């Protein structure tokens, strides 16, 4: 289930209910706006200064793929397979490759490859981030070969981008795990505080109303037993007093038993929390 306090919802969904949540509201504008701005600036920058575009077909393909990524916001994600969200950053990676080929240079434009990589490590599963690292490295290799770059430079770029991509992916997913752990610990602490407050409230209510009334009734019965002297009636009254004392003890124990059972249930739910795939 998606938690309103969880900044990484649906990270471990198994029923497909949250497929494509990254491209749906709420919070879509704050998630996508920075990446969309970088994509727009990179695409327009190839046109400045005028005439920098060396291959207009590749440039048109880059723009088309970028528009396809934007159109993904309109897809019915709930009816699509769970693996489909990774296609969107892959499409954007292909768009960057076409943009590099259109400009004829990888310097500057190639850094835009970090956009789909960072998006995936922030909002996707680990296996999807791994796919993006492979895609980014492949784009660097293909673009370098297409520009007749020396083999030594191609190898250096592949090694550099492989190391950089893995570093970003491992660090970001580790941070997400720590955030999730902190949220779960905070939720457990809040539940414990709420349980303590509820226990105090119930204990106060019992003391002020139920326990006091039962205790007063026991005192009255005990006084009545003292007035009537020895006999069956006194024995019955004293038995009633004993039963009332037992009822008071049972009420007090039920408050603490309720708290202990809630603690066990909370621990069980925490242990059964699914991990990220």
Backbone as CSV, one residue per row, in Angstrom:
resi,resn,N_x,N_y,N_z,CA_x,CA_y,CA_z,C_x,C_y,C_z
1,UNK,0.844,-1.185,0.000,0.000,0.000,0.000,0.881,1.238,0.000
2,UNK,0.445,2.247,-0.676,1.203,3.478,-0.737,0.934,4.320,0.497
3,UNK,1.988,4.747,1.122,1.857,5.546,2.338,1.967,7.016,2.006
4,UNK,1.095,7.892,2.582,1.166,9.310,2.268,2.432,9.956,2.767
5,UNK,3.142,9.313,3.726,4.370,9.896,4.237,5.605,9.308,3.571
6,UNK,5.412,8.395,2.637,6.540,7.731,2.007,6.929,8.474,0.742
7,UNK,8.159,9.017,0.643,8.552,9.731,-0.564,8.857,8.805,-1.723
8,UNK,8.959,7.513,-1.486,9.229,6.544,-2.551,8.108,5.510,-2.576
9,UNK,6.891,5.885,-2.916,5.803,4.923,-2.872,5.933,3.852,-3.935
10,UNK,5.330,2.712,-3.671,5.207,1.625,-4.641,6.553,1.086,-5.097
11,UNK,7.555,1.127,-4.242,8.869,0.628,-4.636,8.885,-0.887,-4.700
12,UNK,8.037,-1.528,-3.936,8.039,-2.991,-3.885,6.660,-3.550,-4.163
13,UNK,5.903,-2.874,-5.022,4.554,-3.357,-5.298,4.619,-4.681,-6.049
14,UNK,3.698,-5.577,-5.718,3.658,-6.892,-6.354,2.365,-7.125,-7.109
15,UNK,1.388,-6.263,-6.908,0.101,-6.484,-7.561,-0.097,-5.595,-8.778
16,UNK,0.881,-4.761,-9.098,0.779,-3.907,-10.270,-0.082,-2.685,-10.087
17,UNK,-0.590,-2.462,-8.872,-1.497,-1.345,-8.647,-0.790,-0.005,-8.817
18,UNK,0.522,0.017,-8.597,1.256,1.273,-8.667,2.164,1.353,-9.888
19,UNK,1.900,0.552,-10.899,2.716,0.585,-12.103,2.618,1.969,-12.743
20,UNK,3.767,2.564,-13.025,3.788,3.872,-13.658,3.415,5.026,-12.758
21,UNK,3.515,4.825,-11.436,3.147,5.928,-10.523,4.043,7.136,-10.739
22,UNK,5.261,6.920,-11.257,6.193,8.030,-11.465,5.656,9.052,-12.464
23,UNK,4.752,8.609,-13.329,4.248,9.478,-14.393,2.806,9.907,-14.147
24,UNK,2.350,9.736,-12.910,0.978,10.112,-12.569,0.994,11.087,-11.395
25,UNK,-0.099,11.781,-11.245,-0.270,12.647,-10.089,-0.516,11.783,-8.860
26,UNK,-0.333,12.285,-7.637,0.071,13.649,-7.285,1.586,13.823,-7.292
27,UNK,2.004,15.074,-7.301,3.424,15.412,-7.234,4.161,15.264,-8.543
28,UNK,3.448,15.092,-9.668,4.128,14.889,-10.939,4.924,16.122,-11.356
29,UNK,4.354,17.300,-11.160,5.036,18.523,-11.595,6.378,18.684,-10.891
30,UNK,6.395,18.474,-9.580,7.648,18.648,-8.836,8.668,17.587,-9.203
31,UNK,8.218,16.387,-9.592,9.151,15.332,-9.987,9.717,15.567,-11.379
32,UNK,8.845,15.909,-12.326,9.254,15.934,-13.730,9.796,17.274,-14.200
33,UNK,9.402,18.371,-13.552,9.774,19.698,-14.061,11.280,19.896,-14.201
34,UNK,12.109,19.563,-13.197,13.559,19.787,-13.377,14.142,18.987,-14.538
35,UNK,13.694,17.743,-14.717,14.216,16.916,-15.802,13.720,17.430,-17.155
36,UNK,12.466,17.847,-17.209,11.921,18.390,-18.454,12.639,19.670,-18.857
37,UNK,13.005,20.496,-17.881,13.715,21.739,-18.185,15.089,21.450,-18.781
38,UNK,15.808,20.499,-18.186,17.128,20.144,-18.719,17.000,19.583,-20.132
39,UNK,15.994,18.738,-20.360,15.791,18.163,-21.690,15.494,19.246,-22.718
40,UNK,14.672,20.202,-22.353,14.328,21.286,-23.271,15.541,22.146,-23.584
41,UNK,16.315,22.498,-22.570,17.507,23.321,-22.774,18.513,22.605,-23.665
42,UNK,18.710,21.309,-23.419,19.666,20.550,-24.229,19.234,20.492,-25.687
43,UNK,17.939,20.274,-25.927,17.444,20.183,-27.304,17.570,21.509,-28.029
44,UNK,17.241,22.604,-27.349,17.312,23.919,-27.976,18.761,24.364,-28.163
45,UNK,19.642,23.962,-27.239,21.032,24.422,-27.313,21.745,23.942,-28.565
46,UNK,21.271,22.825,-29.141,21.892,22.333,-30.369,21.654,23.304,-31.527
47,UNK,20.572,24.061,-31.451,20.259,25.033,-32.504,21.004,26.349,-32.335
48,UNK,21.716,26.540,-31.271,22.406,27.809,-30.999,23.902,27.529,-30.859
49,UNK,24.802,28.134,-31.649,24.450,29.080,-32.710,23.822,28.391,-33.916
50,UNK,23.191,29.144,-34.745,22.468,28.617,-35.898,23.420,27.834,-36.818
51,UNK,22.937,26.692,-37.273,23.731,25.885,-38.181,24.536,24.814,-37.503
52,UNK,24.417,24.653,-36.179,25.193,23.642,-35.483,24.652,22.252,-35.748
53,UNK,23.388,22.130,-36.113,22.800,20.830,-36.409,23.408,20.293,-37.697
54,UNK,24.044,19.140,-37.598,24.683,18.542,-38.766,23.790,17.530,-39.466
55,UNK,22.833,16.974,-38.741,21.943,15.977,-39.335,20.528,16.233,-38.834
56,UNK,19.715,16.817,-39.699,18.353,17.138,-39.297,17.476,15.903,-39.077
57,UNK,17.645,14.801,-39.806,16.838,13.609,-39.493,17.056,13.115,-38.068
58,UNK,18.333,13.067,-37.620,18.602,12.645,-36.249,18.012,13.630,-35.239
59,UNK,18.068,14.917,-35.594,17.497,15.924,-34.685,15.986,15.752,-34.583
60,UNK,15.332,15.505,-35.721,13.881,15.281,-35.710,13.537,14.020,-34.918
61,UNK,14.377,12.977,-35.064,14.143,11.755,-34.293,14.288,12.008,-32.800
62,UNK,15.271,12.814,-32.428,15.461,13.144,-31.015,14.251,13.864,-30.447
63,UNK,13.730,14.830,-31.198,12.548,15.577,-30.744,11.342,14.658,-30.653
64,UNK,11.190,13.747,-31.626,10.051,12.832,-31.619,10.109,11.906,-30.405
65,UNK,11.297,11.394,-30.097,11.433,10.522,-28.925,11.168,11.295,-27.635
66,UNK,11.590,12.556,-27.613,11.334,13.380,-26.436,9.841,13.614,-26.253
67,UNK,9.131,13.846,-27.347,7.683,14.025,-27.273,6.994,12.718,-26.867
68,UNK,7.560,11.593,-27.285,6.995,10.300,-26.880,7.109,10.109,-25.373
69,UNK,8.228,10.582,-24.801,8.380,10.513,-23.345,7.318,11.353,-22.654
70,UNK,7.062,12.543,-23.196,6.016,13.389,-22.612,4.643,12.745,-22.766
71,UNK,4.411,12.066,-23.895,3.130,11.403,-24.102,2.901,10.234,-23.170
72,UNK,3.981,9.739,-22.551,3.827,8.628,-21.613,2.968,9.007,-20.415
73,UNK,2.842,10.293,-20.138,2.020,10.742,-19.021,0.545,10.409,-19.235
74,UNK,0.172,10.181,-20.496,-1.233,9.922,-20.812,-1.561,8.437,-20.894
75,UNK,-0.575,7.568,-20.720,-0.818,6.136,-20.853,-1.626,5.592,-19.671
76,UNK,-2.439,4.567,-19.899,-3.196,3.925,-18.800,-2.293,2.945,-18.042
77,UNK,-1.450,3.455,-17.174,-0.408,2.644,-16.555,-0.961,1.495,-15.738
78,UNK,-2.121,1.657,-15.144,-2.668,0.592,-14.296,-2.976,-0.680,-15.082
79,UNK,-3.125,-0.544,-16.401,-3.441,-1.705,-17.232,-2.224,-2.228,-17.974
80,UNK,-1.045,-1.675,-17.721,0.169,-2.090,-18.411,0.994,-3.014,-17.529
81,UNK,1.865,-3.834,-18.127,2.737,-4.722,-17.333,3.662,-3.936,-16.417
82,UNK,4.142,-4.609,-15.388,4.942,-3.935,-14.366,6.287,-3.457,-14.881
83,UNK,6.779,-4.016,-15.982,8.107,-3.653,-16.464,8.082,-2.455,-17.420
84,UNK,6.907,-1.993,-17.824,6.819,-0.950,-18.853,7.360,0.418,-18.443
85,UNK,7.321,0.841,-17.164,7.821,2.186,-16.850,9.273,2.425,-17.245
86,UNK,10.099,1.377,-17.292,11.506,1.576,-17.637,11.667,2.004,-19.092
87,UNK,10.650,1.786,-19.916,10.742,2.175,-21.321,10.825,3.686,-21.489
88,UNK,10.258,4.432,-20.566,10.247,5.886,-20.700,11.662,6.470,-20.579
89,UNK,12.420,6.189,-19.503,13.793,6.699,-19.486,14.664,6.106,-20.588
90,UNK,14.369,4.876,-21.039,15.115,4.316,-22.160,14.846,5.105,-23.441
91,UNK,13.590,5.514,-23.634,13.261,6.351,-24.781,14.009,7.677,-24.730
92,UNK,14.083,8.249,-23.538,14.799,9.517,-23.424,16.292,9.324,-23.689
93,UNK,16.845,8.197,-23.261,18.247,7.914,-23.548,18.484,7.816,-25.046
94,UNK,17.560,7.165,-25.753,17.663,7.115,-27.211,17.550,8.505,-27.821
95,UNK,16.739,9.357,-27.216,16.616,10.734,-27.694,17.938,11.484,-27.551
96,UNK,18.623,11.255,-26.432,19.929,11.910,-26.238,20.939,11.396,-27.262
97,UNK,20.906,10.098,-27.559,21.806,9.548,-28.568,21.570,10.214,-29.924
98,UNK,20.302,10.349,-30.315,19.994,11.018,-31.581,20.434,12.476,-31.550
99,UNK,20.324,13.111,-30.395,20.742,14.512,-30.277,22.252,14.641,-30.422
100,UNK,22.996,13.703,-29.848,24.455,13.723,-29.983,24.849,13.532,-31.442
101,UNK,24.207,12.584,-32.116,24.514,12.345,-33.521,24.124,13.536,-34.388
102,UNK,23.041,14.224,-33.994,22.615,15.391,-34.766,23.573,16.562,-34.601
103,UNK,24.124,16.721,-33.418,25.036,17.846,-33.175,26.453,17.546,-33.643
104,UNK,26.795,16.273,-33.699,28.134,15.915,-34.136,29.177,15.972,-33.054
105,UNK,28.796,16.350,-31.855,29.742,16.408,-30.735,29.079,15.780,-29.509
106,UNK,29.911,15.138,-28.684,29.389,14.550,-27.449,29.654,15.443,-26.253
107,UNK,30.553,16.419,-26.426,30.894,17.295,-25.311,29.693,18.166,-24.947
108,UNK,29.339,18.197,-23.676,28.213,19.005,-23.211,26.902,18.266,-23.343
109,UNK,26.552,17.912,-24.599,25.288,17.215,-24.818,25.302,15.853,-24.146
110,UNK,26.469,15.181,-24.152,26.551,13.864,-23.558,26.236,13.842,-22.084
111,UNK,26.473,14.949,-21.385,26.171,15.015,-19.960,24.683,14.905,-19.673
112,UNK,23.863,15.181,-20.698,22.418,15.090,-20.517,21.998,13.647,-20.266
113,UNK,22.892,12.691,-20.557,22.589,11.300,-20.253,22.357,11.075,-18.768
114,UNK,22.872,11.981,-17.942,22.643,11.842,-16.506,21.176,12.046,-16.133
115,UNK,20.413,12.724,-16.997,19.011,13.008,-16.685,18.191,11.722,-16.558
116,UNK,18.147,10.849,-17.573,17.367,9.612,-17.395,17.953,8.700,-16.335
117,UNK,19.277,8.724,-16.155,19.890,7.885,-15.129,19.463,8.330,-13.735
118,UNK,19.524,9.623,-13.481,19.122,10.136,-12.169,17.626,9.908,-11.941
119,UNK,16.821,10.094,-12.985,15.381,9.822,-12.850,15.137,8.387,-12.423
120,UNK,15.825,7.458,-13.067,15.586,6.039,-12.765,16.027,5.676,-11.356
121,UNK,17.156,6.194,-10.900,17.612,5.827,-9.556,16.755,6.481,-8.476
122,UNK,16.056,7.554,-8.822,15.181,8.201,-7.849,13.802,7.552,-7.768
123,UNK,13.290,7.085,-8.898,11.891,6.692,-8.941,11.637,5.279,-9.467
124,UNK,12.678,4.480,-9.666,12.482,3.141,-10.211,13.156,2.097,-9.332
125,UNK,12.938,0.828,-9.697,13.568,-0.273,-8.988,15.037,-0.393,-9.365
126,UNK,15.740,-1.239,-8.613,17.165,-1.421,-8.860,17.435,-2.005,-10.256
127,UNK,16.638,-2.980,-10.652,16.893,-3.600,-11.960,16.675,-2.599,-13.081
128,UNK,15.747,-1.678,-12.904,15.533,-0.644,-13.915,16.708,0.325,-13.957
129,UNK,17.262,0.647,-12.797,18.441,1.499,-12.767,19.625,0.810,-13.442
130,UNK,19.746,-0.507,-13.230,20.819,-1.253,-13.893,20.657,-1.199,-15.413
131,UNK,19.419,-1.320,-15.885,19.171,-1.199,-17.325,19.592,0.169,-17.848
132,UNK,19.338,1.200,-17.057,19.698,2.550,-17.487,21.210,2.740,-17.530
133,UNK,21.919,2.152,-16.575,23.386,2.248,-16.609,23.926,1.613,-17.884
134,UNK,23.404,0.431,-18.231,23.826,-0.238,-19.463,23.485,0.619,-20.680
135,UNK,22.292,1.223,-20.690,21.880,2.057,-21.824,22.774,3.281,-21.970
136,UNK,23.113,3.915,-20.852,23.972,5.102,-20.900,25.352,4.745,-21.444
137,UNK,25.914,3.643,-20.980,27.225,3.211,-21.463,27.152,2.879,-22.951
138,UNK,26.062,2.235,-23.368,25.906,1.899,-24.784,25.834,3.153,-25.643
139,UNK,25.123,4.176,-25.171,25.032,5.430,-25.924,26.416,6.062,-26.078
140,UNK,27.190,6.064,-25.017,28.538,6.623,-25.099,29.390,5.849,-26.100
141,UNK,29.285,4.525,-26.079,30.079,3.724,-27.007,29.643,3.962,-28.453
142,UNK,28.322,3.944,-28.713,27.817,4.107,-30.076,28.150,5.493,-30.611
143,UNK,27.908,6.522,-29.800,28.185,7.886,-30.268,29.671,8.103,-30.514
144,UNK,30.527,7.512,-29.698,31.972,7.660,-29.891,32.423,6.965,-31.165
145,UNK,31.899,5.758,-31.406,32.263,5.033,-32.626,31.742,5.765,-33.861
146,UNK,30.522,6.313,-33.775,29.950,7.036,-34.912,30.749,8.277,-35.263
147,UNK,31.429,8.859,-34.301,32.237,10.062,-34.526,33.705,9.735,-34.799
148,UNK,33.985,8.445,-35.073,35.349,7.993,-35.384,36.331,8.357,-34.285
149,UNK,35.916,8.189,-33.048,36.783,8.462,-31.908,37.809,7.338,-31.776
150,UNK,39.036,7.667,-31.416,40.052,6.615,-31.223,39.597,5.573,-30.205
151,UNK,40.057,4.347,-30.425,39.634,3.237,-29.570,39.963,3.484,-28.102
152,UNK,41.123,4.060,-27.829,41.519,4.305,-26.444,40.551,5.267,-25.762
153,UNK,40.084,6.267,-26.503,39.133,7.227,-25.937,37.786,6.556,-25.699
154,UNK,37.384,5.683,-26.632,36.118,4.957,-26.463,36.162,4.108,-25.204
155,UNK,37.273,3.400,-24.995,37.406,2.552,-23.812,37.353,3.392,-22.550
156,UNK,38.055,4.539,-22.564,38.043,5.404,-21.374,36.632,5.903,-21.080
157,UNK,35.889,6.275,-22.116,34.521,6.755,-21.902,33.634,5.646,-21.348
158,UNK,33.769,4.454,-21.884,32.952,3.332,-21.408,33.256,3.030,-19.942
159,UNK,34.543,2.999,-19.604,34.919,2.726,-18.219,34.432,3.836,-17.300
160,UNK,34.636,5.092,-17.722,34.228,6.224,-16.883,32.731,6.226,-16.643
161,UNK,31.932,6.069,-17.707,30.491,6.136,-17.552,29.944,4.906,-16.830
162,UNK,30.590,3.774,-16.984,30.173,2.590,-16.226,30.366,2.811,-14.733
163,UNK,31.561,3.314,-14.374,31.843,3.567,-12.958,30.933,4.649,-12.399
164,UNK,30.741,5.734,-13.173,29.888,6.830,-12.709,28.446,6.378,-12.549
165,UNK,27.935,5.622,-13.530,26.555,5.151,-13.452,26.333,4.227,-12.275
166,UNK,27.238,3.285,-12.066,27.091,2.369,-10.937,27.194,3.101,-9.609
167,UNK,28.098,4.081,-9.533,28.242,4.853,-8.300,26.962,5.603,-7.974
168,UNK,26.382,6.261,-8.970,25.142,7.006,-8.749,24.015,6.067,-8.348
169,UNK,23.900,4.919,-9.039,22.814,3.984,-8.751,22.931,3.399,-7.348
170,UNK,24.132,2.946,-6.990,24.321,2.332,-5.672,24.086,3.354,-4.565
171,UNK,24.639,4.563,-4.736,24.489,5.591,-3.699,23.036,6.005,-3.539
172,UNK,22.321,6.213,-4.660,20.932,6.670,-4.580,20.024,5.606,-3.982
173,UNK,20.182,4.358,-4.401,19.331,3.308,-3.848,19.666,3.035,-2.381
174,UNK,20.939,3.165,-2.000,21.276,3.049,-0.584,20.630,4.142,0.241
175,UNK,20.624,5.366,-0.309,19.968,6.470,0.386,18.477,6.230,0.512
176,UNK,17.864,5.708,-0.539,16.440,5.412,-0.481,16.141,4.362,0.583
177,UNK,16.992,3.354,0.696,16.797,2.335,1.728,16.884,2.931,3.121
178,UNK,17.851,3.829,3.312,17.985,4.467,4.636,16.785,5.357,4.935
179,UNK,16.280,6.054,3.930,15.086,6.887,4.131,13.895,6.020,4.509
180,UNK,13.742,4.891,3.795,12.627,4.000,4.102,12.753,3.433,5.517
181,UNK,13.996,3.056,5.894,14.196,2.545,7.242,13.885,3.585,8.300
182,UNK,14.277,4.839,8.030,13.985,5.913,8.982,12.492,6.156,9.103
183,UNK,11.783,6.110,7.970,10.333,6.296,8.004,9.644,5.181,8.773
184,UNK,10.101,3.950,8.569,9.505,2.820,9.288,9.789,2.922,10.785
185,UNK,11.037,3.315,11.138,11.365,3.482,12.555,10.539,4.600,13.171
186,UNK,10.359,5.689,12.426,9.561,6.797,12.932,8.097,6.391,13.095
187,UNK,7.590,5.599,12.127,6.206,5.133,12.242,6.037,4.223,13.457
188,UNK,7.034,3.354,13.713,6.966,2.486,14.879,7.003,3.294,16.171
189,UNK,7.855,4.337,16.187,7.931,5.184,17.369,6.626,5.930,17.595
190,UNK,6.045,6.463,16.512,4.771,7.161,16.645,3.678,6.219,17.134
191,UNK,3.691,4.972,16.639,2.692,4.003,17.093,2.870,3.696,18.573
192,UNK,4.126,3.604,19.019,4.377,3.332,20.427,3.927,4.503,21.300
193,UNK,4.202,5.723,20.830,3.768,6.897,21.587,2.242,6.953,21.648
194,UNK,1.596,6.682,20.502,0.130,6.690,20.478,-0.436,5.619,21.392
195,UNK,0.217,4.445,21.409,-0.244,3.369,22.279,-0.114,3.753,23.745
196,UNK,0.993,4.386,24.094,1.191,4.820,25.477,0.133,5.844,25.885
197,UNK,-0.140,6.785,24.997,-1.159,7.789,25.294,-2.538,7.146,25.433
198,UNK,-2.848,6.195,24.558,-4.144,5.535,24.632,-4.275,4.720,25.910
199,UNK,-3.153,4.070,26.276,-3.161,3.300,27.515,-3.388,4.220,28.712
200,UNK,-2.725,5.369,28.727,-2.917,6.322,29.829,-4.351,6.836,29.867
201,UNK,-4.905,7.086,28.668,-6.290,7.581,28.630,-7.258,6.545,29.167
202,UNK,-7.076,5.285,28.741,-7.972,4.232,29.213,-7.825,4.026,30.712
203,UNK,-6.546,4.046,31.171,-6.318,3.881,32.610,-6.971,5.005,33.405
204,UNK,-6.896,6.230,32.872,-7.529,7.362,33.555,-9.043,7.200,33.592
205,UNK,-9.603,6.769,32.452,-11.052,6.568,32.403,-11.488,5.481,33.383
206,UNK,-10.709,4.403,33.416,-11.053,3.323,34.346,-10.967,3.784,35.797
207,UNK,-9.913,4.524,36.084,-9.723,4.983,37.468,-10.805,5.966,37.876
208,UNK,-11.181,6.845,36.949,-12.144,7.884,37.281,-13.584,7.391,37.276
209,UNK,-13.852,6.348,36.561,-15.251,5.928,36.446,-15.455,4.479,36.879
210,UNK,-15.033,3.555,36.075,-15.372,2.147,36.297,-14.758,1.615,37.584
211,UNK,-13.424,1.751,37.718,-12.749,1.182,38.888,-13.254,1.823,40.168
212,UNK,-13.421,3.149,40.138,-13.881,3.830,41.349,-15.279,3.367,41.733
213,UNK,-16.154,3.207,40.746,-17.511,2.763,41.058,-17.512,1.342,41.610
214,UNK,-16.727,0.467,40.996,-16.664,-0.905,41.492,-16.064,-0.941,42.894
215,UNK,-15.019,-0.122,43.096,-14.389,-0.083,44.413,-15.364,0.431,45.466
216,UNK,-16.117,1.467,45.133,-17.107,1.989,46.079,-18.195,0.958,46.361
217,UNK,-18.607,0.241,45.317,-19.604,-0.801,45.522,-19.057,-1.891,46.434
218,UNK,-17.774,-2.238,46.266,-17.169,-3.236,47.146,-17.122,-2.781,48.584
219,UNK,-16.802,-1.499,48.796,-16.781,-0.962,50.154,-18.172,-1.023,50.780
220,UNK,-19.175,-0.680,49.978,-20.543,-0.731,50.505,-20.922,-2.159,50.894
221,UNK,-20.582,-3.112,50.038,-20.900,-4.501,50.361,-20.128,-4.980,51.588
222,UNK,-18.861,-4.541,51.687,-18.058,-4.940,52.838,-18.656,-4.359,54.122
223,UNK,-19.126,-3.110,54.063,-19.768,-2.499,55.231,-21.065,-3.199,55.589
224,UNK,-21.836,-3.561,54.561,-23.088,-4.266,54.824,-22.822,-5.622,55.461
225,UNK,-21.746,-6.294,55.000,-21.403,-7.595,55.579,-21.023,-7.462,57.047
226,UNK,-20.356,-6.362,57.383,-19.962,-6.165,58.778,-21.177,-5.922,59.668
227,UNK,-22.249,-5.376,59.115,-23.423,-5.045,59.934,-24.319,-6.246,60.182
228,UNK,-24.324,-7.201,59.283,-25.283,-8.290,59.457,-24.721,-9.459,60.250
229,UNK,-23.425,-9.435,60.578,-22.859,-10.508,61.386,-22.605,-11.765,60.581
230,UNK,-22.206,-12.846,61.321,-21.859,-14.100,60.667,-23.123,-14.777,60.133
231,UNK,-22.921,-15.526,59.038,-24.034,-16.254,58.469,-23.909,-16.370,56.959
232,UNK,-24.838,-17.096,56.341,-24.786,-17.262,54.875,-24.845,-15.940,54.122
233,UNK,-25.637,-14.994,54.633,-25.750,-13.707,53.937,-24.405,-12.992,53.918
234,UNK,-23.687,-13.036,55.055,-22.379,-12.371,55.114,-21.399,-13.043,54.141
235,UNK,-21.469,-14.389,54.115,-20.573,-15.095,53.212,-20.832,-14.709,51.754
236,UNK,-22.087,-14.586,51.406,-22.425,-14.197,50.030,-21.944,-12.791,49.722
237,UNK,-22.104,-11.892,50.705,-21.636,-10.522,50.487,-20.113,-10.471,50.338
238,UNK,-19.397,-11.227,51.178,-17.937,-11.227,51.084,-17.476,-11.857,49.764
239,UNK,-18.244,-12.861,49.305,-17.923,-13.434,47.995,-18.093,-12.389,46.888
240,UNK,-19.140,-11.570,47.016,-19.335,-10.501,46.047,-18.202,-9.485,46.079
241,UNK,-17.713,-9.175,47.295,-16.585,-8.242,47.412,-15.351,-8.818,46.717
242,UNK,-15.106,-10.104,46.936,-13.956,-10.759,46.299,-14.077,-10.724,44.774
243,UNK,-15.285,-10.965,44.279,-15.499,-10.930,42.828,-15.250,-9.533,42.272
244,UNK,-15.677,-8.503,43.003,-15.433,-7.130,42.547,-13.943,-6.806,42.535
245,UNK,-13.212,-7.268,43.553,-11.764,-7.061,43.549,-11.116,-7.755,42.348
246,UNK,-11.586,-8.948,42.034,-11.056,-9.652,40.856,-11.367,-8.917,39.567
247,UNK,-12.563,-8.327,39.511,-12.930,-7.566,38.314,-12.023,-6.354,38.134
248,UNK,-11.691,-5.686,39.238,-10.788,-4.529,39.165,-9.421,-4.966,38.645
249,UNK,-8.887,-6.078,39.166,-7.589,-6.561,38.699,-7.640,-6.945,37.217
250,UNK,-8.753,-7.560,36.809,-8.879,-7.953,35.399,-8.907,-6.742,34.484
251,UNK,-9.597,-5.679,34.919,-9.630,-4.461,34.120,-8.249,-3.850,33.978
252,UNK,-7.504,-3.820,35.080,-6.157,-3.257,35.015,-5.247,-4.084,34.108
253,UNK,-5.344,-5.407,34.211,-4.488,-6.262,33.385,-4.857,-6.161,31.913
254,UNK,-6.146,-5.954,31.621,-6.565,-5.886,30.216,-5.944,-4.706,29.504
255,UNK,-5.735,-3.596,30.243,-5.115,-2.420,29.637,-3.699,-2.753,29.179
256,UNK,-2.925,-3.405,30.037,-1.547,-3.731,29.697,-1.477,-4.864,28.683
257,UNK,-2.416,-5.822,28.766,-2.440,-6.882,27.762,-2.734,-6.324,26.383
258,UNK,-3.600,-5.343,26.310,-3.908,-4.712,25.040,-2.668,-4.066,24.462
259,UNK,-1.885,-3.391,25.297,-0.659,-2.765,24.833,0.361,-3.768,24.364
260,UNK,0.504,-4.887,25.101,1.466,-5.914,24.708,1.078,-6.552,23.385
261,UNK,-0.211,-6.822,23.191,-0.669,-7.408,21.932,-0.459,-6.456,20.767
262,UNK,-0.664,-5.164,20.996,-0.434,-4.181,19.939,1.037,-4.108,19.569
263,UNK,1.932,-4.244,20.597,3.365,-4.237,20.318,3.743,-5.432,19.455
264,UNK,3.189,-6.614,19.785,3.497,-7.809,18.998,2.997,-7.662,17.573
265,UNK,1.778,-7.130,17.407,1.231,-6.941,16.067,2.054,-5.954,15.258
266,UNK,2.517,-4.881,15.917,3.318,-3.887,15.228,4.655,-4.465,14.790
267,UNK,5.279,-5.287,15.656,6.542,-5.918,15.292,6.351,-6.884,14.133
268,UNK,5.228,-7.619,14.137,4.967,-8.565,13.058,4.777,-7.851,11.730
269,UNK,4.034,-6.733,11.746,3.823,-5.989,10.513,5.112,-5.380,10.006
270,UNK,6.001,-4.974,10.916,7.284,-4.411,10.489,8.155,-5.467,9.839
271,UNK,8.157,-6.685,10.419,8.965,-7.760,9.850,8.430,-8.221,8.505
272,UNK,7.105,-8.100,8.321,6.511,-8.559,7.068,6.522,-7.491,5.987
273,UNK,7.107,-6.293,6.265,7.172,-5.228,5.268,7.999,-5.706,4.080
274,UNK,7.493,-5.663,2.831,8.259,-6.173,1.680,9.436,-5.275,1.379
275,UNK,10.545,-5.902,0.980,11.736,-5.150,0.588,11.631,-4.781,-0.885
276,UNK,12.467,-3.813,-1.274,12.499,-3.381,-2.673,13.134,-4.460,-3.525
277,UNK,12.542,-4.679,-4.705,13.084,-5.696,-5.604,14.407,-5.210,-6.162
